[in-house]
Amino acid sequence: MTVDVQYYVLLSMAVFCIGLFGVLTRRNALLFLMSVELMLNAANINLIAFSFYHGNLTGQLFALFTMALAAAEVAVGLGIILVLYRNFRDIDVTVPTTMRW
């Protein structure tokens, strides 16, 4: 018994919408970062589901690259969050207007 691709697409859509909602409504930098991770994981679900559907490994390879991109994004994002906390004693993304160009 296999699961149809449409259910993976629906799951991916739900995870992506939750991540998009978090990006648009949250002010906390950590929650913002977690929401972006949810959006990347939704893309990974689609890549792997369609890779399985078409019977090739291209989607799985792209999913691995996306995971590497997510790891790099987390490293840079946590560095920025640490700088925010050191300078402003808060991780609210609306506070540091002095860090703009």
GROMACS .gro file of C-alpha atoms in nm:
model
  101
    1MET     CA    1   0.000   0.000   0.000
    2THR     CA    2   0.149   0.333  -0.104
    3VAL     CA    3   0.048   0.687  -0.029
    4ASP     CA    4  -0.053   0.901  -0.326
    5VAL     CA    5   0.150   1.207  -0.418
    6GLN     CA    6  -0.144   1.439  -0.359
    7TYR     CA    7  -0.133   1.368   0.014
    8TYR     CA    8   0.235   1.463   0.026
    9VAL     CA    9   0.155   1.783  -0.160
   10LEU     CA   10  -0.123   1.863   0.087
   11LEU     CA   11   0.110   1.795   0.381
   12SER     CA   12   0.375   2.013   0.222
   13MET     CA   13   0.124   2.290   0.161
   14ALA     CA   14   0.010   2.280   0.523
   15VAL     CA   15   0.367   2.291   0.657
   16PHE     CA   16   0.458   2.573   0.418
   17CYS     CA   17   0.150   2.776   0.519
   18ILE     CA   18   0.233   2.732   0.887
   19GLY     CA   19   0.587   2.853   0.817
   20LEU     CA   20   0.463   3.147   0.611
   21PHE     CA   21   0.222   3.245   0.888
   22GLY     CA   22   0.510   3.234   1.135
   23VAL     CA   23   0.731   3.451   0.916
   24LEU     CA   24   0.460   3.710   0.861
   25THR     CA   25   0.335   3.736   1.219
   26ARG     CA   26   0.626   3.668   1.453
   27ARG     CA   27   0.867   3.928   1.586
   28ASN     CA   28   1.093   3.692   1.777
   29ALA     CA   29   1.402   3.612   1.571
   30LEU     CA   30   1.417   3.250   1.687
   31LEU     CA   31   1.058   3.183   1.588
   32PHE     CA   32   1.124   3.361   1.259
   33LEU     CA   33   1.418   3.127   1.196
   34MET     CA   34   1.212   2.819   1.285
   35SER     CA   35   0.938   2.933   1.047
   36VAL     CA   36   1.188   2.960   0.762
   37GLU     CA   37   1.304   2.608   0.846
   38LEU     CA   38   0.945   2.486   0.820
   39MET     CA   39   0.918   2.641   0.476
   40LEU     CA   40   1.240   2.471   0.363
   41ASN     CA   41   1.118   2.137   0.500
   42ALA     CA   42   0.793   2.178   0.306
   43ALA     CA   43   0.998   2.218  -0.010
   44ASN     CA   44   1.194   1.905   0.084
   45ILE     CA   45   0.873   1.705   0.124
   46ASN     CA   46   0.768   1.807  -0.227
   47LEU     CA   47   1.108   1.730  -0.376
   48ILE     CA   48   1.123   1.384  -0.225
   49ALA     CA   49   0.759   1.302  -0.303
   50PHE     CA   50   0.794   1.391  -0.669
   51SER     CA   51   1.129   1.215  -0.686
   52PHE     CA   52   0.960   0.899  -0.564
   53TYR     CA   53   0.668   0.953  -0.803
   54HIS     CA   54   0.890   0.988  -1.110
   55GLY     CA   55   1.130   0.714  -1.002
   56ASN     CA   56   1.453   0.910  -1.011
   57LEU     CA   57   1.691   1.047  -0.750
   58THR     CA   58   1.710   1.408  -0.868
   59GLY     CA   59   1.460   1.537  -0.614
   60GLN     CA   60   1.637   1.357  -0.331
   61LEU     CA   61   1.966   1.511  -0.439
   62PHE     CA   62   1.811   1.858  -0.440
   63ALA     CA   63   1.664   1.786  -0.096
   64LEU     CA   64   2.013   1.709   0.032
   65PHE     CA   65   2.137   2.040  -0.107
   66THR     CA   66   1.843   2.215   0.057
   67MET     CA   67   1.933   2.056   0.391
   68ALA     CA   68   2.290   2.184   0.354
   69LEU     CA   69   2.151   2.528   0.273
   70ALA     CA   70   1.929   2.510   0.581
   71ALA     CA   71   2.225   2.420   0.801
   72ALA     CA   72   2.421   2.717   0.671
   73GLU     CA   73   2.119   2.941   0.715
   74VAL     CA   74   2.083   2.832   1.077
   75ALA     CA   75   2.451   2.899   1.147
   76VAL     CA   76   2.435   3.251   1.002
   77GLY     CA   77   2.094   3.318   1.157
   78LEU     CA   78   2.206   3.216   1.506
   79GLY     CA   79   2.512   3.438   1.469
   80ILE     CA   80   2.290   3.733   1.383
   81ILE     CA   81   2.059   3.652   1.674
   82LEU     CA   82   2.356   3.646   1.914
   83VAL     CA   83   2.467   3.989   1.789
   84LEU     CA   84   2.112   4.119   1.832
   85TYR     CA   85   2.096   3.991   2.188
   86ARG     CA   86   2.439   4.129   2.280
   87ASN     CA   87   2.366   4.476   2.144
   88PHE     CA   88   1.998   4.520   2.234
   89ARG     CA   89   1.927   4.263   2.508
   90ASP     CA   90   1.629   4.149   2.304
   91ILE     CA   91   1.573   3.928   2.001
   92ASP     CA   92   1.277   4.123   1.866
   93VAL     CA   93   1.344   4.184   1.497
   94THR     CA   94   1.172   4.525   1.497
   95VAL     CA   95   1.398   4.681   1.763
   96PRO     CA   96   1.740   4.709   1.592
   97THR     CA   97   1.677   4.994   1.349
   98THR     CA   98   2.038   5.111   1.395
   99MET     CA   99   2.169   4.799   1.218
  100ARG     CA  100   2.027   4.915   0.885
  101TRP     CA  101   2.249   5.067   0.616
   0.00000   0.00000   0.00000
